[in-house]
Amino acid sequence: MKTEVYNEIMKVIHSYTGSNVDPRRNCTTLLQERFPDIPHYTLSSIYSLDYQRRMKRNHQRHARAAKDLYRRYNEIIQTTNKPGALLQISDQIDLSPSLLARMILDQHYERQAEDGDPAATKSAITKLMKDTTLIKDSRLAYEIYLCILHDDQYGPITDTIKHSLGQEYELRLLRKIQELNLPFRDEELMRKHGYDKTPDVKLEVPIAVDGFIVNWIESKALFGDEEGHKTYMKEQYLSYWNRFGPGLVIYWFGYLDYLEQFSDKKLIIREDFPSDITFMDPKSIKPTLIT
């Protein structure tokens, strides 16, 4: 994707004023209207990445005011029986409903612990977020449930969808490799052999893509932007290159066209499985006699 197009998309995202209470006011719907030639999944991924980063910054700021937010929540539910108190607050402070819900749940059980009840651990809070029927306070349980239901970027439902999407595209990659009869080891097999950081696929016999040698392939079911790519380079790709040599990264939902300049010939980037492949014939390699 050209930088100019990406910048126009970001302008629309940053000028968007939506609402968690009204799901019809959806940013990805607006993006589809403005950029009809760009696939929906690409626009959704660009929006999702920007939203998550913004929410992480906001969460750090609002976490320091968790007690005040819990007090505000209680003031609202004492004055009205209308559900959606937490959604209302999340709109006002520009924080993901699920992130706010977890914060309020933490505060609620802290108060319970002060009254003599057992303190809730992080894993216990996570379990309550996944199954709100376990929350004894019925009003709070419903408020938390509404937050999870209306949050399409964070929370248990979103985590499940993203995990499923990642697996779907990994399977698509594996099917393509199997169709080409390429010998390989997948991530699970490599971990069994003691590798801690592993690509999705390690080719047993390298291939060449447009003249570039590829020893491993990583599948990313998202859009490749500069911040994300630099983070992956630092945390994943450089480790793969150190162990296995150069490789291929597939950003299935597209990527910024200038990203390869950050790769320093350690990897190449594509948005689909490449078609221009040169296969190596191991039988053609003559052994070298060392004297």
XYZ file of C-alpha atoms in Angstrom:
291
model
C 0.000 0.000 0.000
C 1.245 3.466 -0.895
C 2.094 5.744 2.030
C -0.252 8.447 0.715
C -3.237 6.082 0.783
C -2.336 4.824 4.256
C -2.078 8.391 5.562
C -5.537 9.193 4.179
C -6.958 6.140 5.966
C -5.330 7.227 9.225
C -6.828 10.710 8.867
C -10.305 9.198 8.673
C -9.626 6.949 11.679
C -8.282 9.771 13.849
C -11.188 12.074 12.962
C -13.783 9.380 13.711
C -16.055 9.990 16.685
C -17.974 6.780 17.309
C -19.900 5.294 20.167
C -19.837 1.982 22.014
C -23.491 2.512 22.897
C -24.543 2.789 19.252
C -22.859 -0.058 17.287
C -24.204 1.341 14.003
C -21.623 4.094 14.222
C -18.761 1.889 13.151
C -15.398 3.175 11.932
C -14.724 0.240 9.601
C -18.082 0.858 7.895
C -17.060 4.475 7.334
C -13.677 3.359 5.961
C -15.357 1.011 3.489
C -17.469 3.903 2.215
C -14.429 6.167 1.797
C -12.082 3.502 0.328
C -14.269 1.045 -1.649
C -11.301 -0.340 -3.625
C -9.433 -1.532 -0.526
C -10.451 -4.931 0.934
C -12.550 -4.824 4.096
C -10.115 -7.029 6.031
C -7.236 -4.652 5.240
C -9.154 -1.612 6.481
C -10.315 -3.489 9.576
C -6.761 -4.544 10.414
C -5.384 -0.997 10.014
C -8.114 0.356 12.288
C -7.669 -2.447 14.818
C -3.908 -1.919 15.131
C -4.285 1.822 15.653
C -7.152 1.350 18.124
C -5.271 -1.183 20.247
C -2.191 1.022 20.513
C -4.294 4.002 21.489
C -6.151 1.967 24.100
C -2.905 0.735 25.638
C -1.764 4.330 26.077
C -5.135 5.358 27.497
C -5.253 2.366 29.825
C -1.965 3.313 31.459
C -3.329 6.779 32.122
C -6.752 5.682 33.386
C -5.409 2.829 35.524
C -4.104 5.436 37.949
C -7.679 6.723 38.316
C -9.329 3.321 38.747
C -10.806 4.197 42.139
C -12.433 7.340 40.763
C -13.852 5.405 37.806
C -15.307 2.796 40.158
C -16.877 5.577 42.216
C -18.336 7.134 39.047
C -19.795 3.764 38.033
C -21.521 3.376 41.413
C -22.924 6.901 41.238
C -24.511 6.139 37.854
C -26.126 2.825 38.847
C -27.545 4.411 42.005
C -29.404 7.027 39.968
C -30.700 4.874 37.100
C -31.753 1.311 36.355
C -30.921 1.740 32.686
C -28.103 -0.645 31.679
C -24.959 0.563 29.945
C -23.269 2.569 32.696
C -19.811 1.227 31.854
C -20.346 1.733 28.121
C -21.264 5.327 28.876
C -18.065 5.845 30.869
C -15.900 4.144 28.236
C -17.228 6.566 25.618
C -16.543 9.546 27.850
C -12.939 8.623 28.640
C -12.099 6.962 25.265
C -11.196 3.587 26.733
C -12.022 0.130 25.417
C -15.168 -1.247 27.135
C -13.428 -4.522 27.992
C -10.393 -2.765 29.457
C -12.669 -0.581 31.559
C -14.753 -3.600 32.599
C -11.704 -5.451 33.874
C -10.547 -2.358 35.747
C -13.948 -1.997 37.453
C -14.052 -5.714 38.223
C -10.636 -5.449 39.878
C -11.826 -2.534 41.972
C -15.035 -4.345 42.944
C -13.193 -7.376 44.289
C -10.652 -5.178 46.044
C -13.559 -3.676 47.973
C -14.856 -7.174 48.696
C -11.421 -8.134 50.065
C -11.425 -5.078 52.324
C -14.702 -6.374 53.772
C -13.138 -9.736 54.572
C -13.797 -11.757 51.395
C -10.901 -13.531 49.639
C -8.996 -11.324 47.196
C -9.465 -12.148 43.498
C -6.315 -13.116 41.584
C -5.594 -12.042 38.014
C -6.533 -15.499 36.759
C -9.791 -15.316 38.721
C -10.633 -11.947 37.150
C -9.875 -13.392 33.703
C -12.225 -16.287 34.407
C -14.983 -13.871 35.447
C -14.466 -11.866 32.249
C -14.907 -15.034 30.206
C -17.993 -16.152 32.146
C -19.885 -13.219 33.647
C -22.499 -15.553 35.179
C -19.905 -16.240 37.914
C -20.070 -12.620 39.097
C -22.349 -12.560 42.144
C -23.401 -8.925 41.744
C -26.073 -9.262 39.034
C -25.986 -5.617 37.938
C -22.211 -5.625 37.633
C -22.338 -8.977 35.811
C -24.678 -7.529 33.184
C -22.618 -4.353 32.812
C -19.462 -6.419 32.260
C -21.315 -8.635 29.777
C -22.452 -5.586 27.773
C -18.869 -4.300 27.621
C -17.593 -7.598 26.253
C -20.471 -7.827 23.788
C -19.979 -4.304 22.403
C -16.169 -4.420 22.252
C -14.987 -5.611 18.845
C -11.294 -4.926 19.520
C -10.579 -6.237 23.020
C -11.868 -8.920 25.382
C -12.477 -12.701 25.348
C -14.631 -12.769 22.200
C -12.156 -10.691 20.206
C -9.201 -12.770 21.443
C -10.920 -15.933 20.235
C -11.668 -14.432 16.824
C -8.097 -13.205 16.336
C -6.647 -16.541 17.414
C -8.954 -18.359 15.002
C -8.038 -15.975 12.175
C -4.332 -16.496 12.800
C -4.770 -20.266 12.678
C -6.817 -20.038 9.480
C -4.034 -18.252 7.618
C -1.350 -20.519 9.052
C -3.317 -23.476 7.680
C -3.585 -21.703 4.329
C 0.215 -21.379 4.305
C 0.723 -25.038 5.245
C -1.689 -26.225 2.543
C 0.188 -24.248 -0.094
C 3.538 -25.670 1.014
C 2.133 -29.195 0.987
C 0.707 -28.659 -2.518
C 4.214 -27.776 -3.690
C 5.660 -30.849 -1.926
C 8.146 -28.742 -0.013
C 9.741 -30.563 2.931
C 9.301 -28.500 6.113
C 9.015 -28.439 9.880
C 6.204 -26.512 11.510
C 6.307 -24.469 14.726
C 5.011 -27.274 16.943
C 7.617 -29.772 15.746
C 10.439 -27.277 16.167
C 9.424 -26.498 19.749
C 9.589 -30.213 20.496
C 13.213 -30.073 19.326
C 14.019 -27.319 21.830
C 13.690 -24.130 19.776
C 12.197 -21.295 21.833
C 11.527 -18.755 19.069
C 10.336 -20.379 15.879
C 8.799 -19.237 12.590
C 5.555 -20.828 11.417
C 7.467 -22.853 8.828
C 11.129 -23.859 8.572
C 11.900 -25.179 5.103
C 14.131 -28.240 5.069
C 15.255 -27.296 1.565
C 15.432 -23.553 0.800
C 13.573 -21.957 -2.094
C 14.285 -18.753 -4.007
C 11.625 -16.067 -4.413
C 12.472 -13.504 -7.091
C 16.097 -14.531 -6.624
C 16.021 -14.182 -2.815
C 16.869 -17.284 -0.762
C 14.106 -18.247 1.701
C 14.778 -20.637 4.597
C 11.695 -19.928 6.707
C 8.213 -18.402 6.369
C 6.193 -16.426 8.904
C 2.430 -15.890 8.522
C 0.800 -12.699 9.870
C -2.983 -12.362 9.563
C -2.860 -8.572 9.803
C -1.729 -5.425 7.998
C 2.000 -4.706 8.131
C 2.600 -1.119 9.255
C 5.897 0.459 10.268
C 5.510 0.244 14.048
C 4.340 -3.363 13.994
C 7.012 -4.475 11.525
C 9.831 -2.895 13.528
C 8.540 -4.610 16.687
C 8.365 -7.989 14.950
C 11.860 -7.449 13.525
C 13.221 -6.903 17.019
C 11.248 -9.615 18.823
C 10.944 -12.351 16.177
C 12.421 -11.936 12.702
C 16.011 -11.197 13.747
C 16.006 -14.316 15.925
C 14.836 -16.399 12.962
C 17.515 -14.855 10.743
C 20.256 -15.536 13.310
C 19.242 -19.195 13.535
C 18.135 -20.063 10.022
C 19.224 -17.330 7.630
C 16.977 -15.149 5.427
C 13.239 -15.773 5.198
C 9.820 -14.643 4.013
C 7.093 -12.784 5.930
C 3.540 -12.818 4.589
C 1.281 -9.995 5.754
C -1.967 -11.436 4.415
C -3.887 -8.167 4.799
C -1.314 -6.037 2.996
C 1.615 -3.868 4.086
C 3.230 -0.492 3.562
C 5.296 -0.649 0.393
C 8.460 0.812 1.954
C 8.823 -1.731 4.782
C 11.447 -3.843 3.070
C 13.985 -1.045 3.527
C 13.986 -1.943 7.236
C 14.723 -5.591 6.460
C 18.408 -5.142 5.531
C 18.282 -8.144 3.157
C 17.389 -10.432 6.054
C 13.883 -11.131 4.740
C 11.401 -10.305 2.012
C 7.747 -9.340 2.453
C 4.682 -10.416 0.492
C 0.905 -10.202 0.957
C 0.257 -13.679 -0.457
C 2.184 -16.859 -1.070
C 4.601 -16.025 -3.909
C 4.170 -17.584 -7.336
C 7.638 -16.854 -8.728
C 9.522 -19.625 -6.926
C 12.739 -21.366 -7.882
C 13.122 -24.812 -6.335
C 16.452 -26.191 -5.280
C 17.395 -29.702 -6.312
C 19.576 -31.149 -3.530
C 20.817 -33.851 -5.917
C 22.407 -31.194 -8.108
C 24.658 -29.979 -5.296
C 28.052 -31.613 -5.580
C 29.913 -32.285 -2.331
C 33.125 -30.317 -1.813
C 36.233 -32.318 -1.034
C 38.139 -30.770 1.858
C 41.866 -31.472 1.823
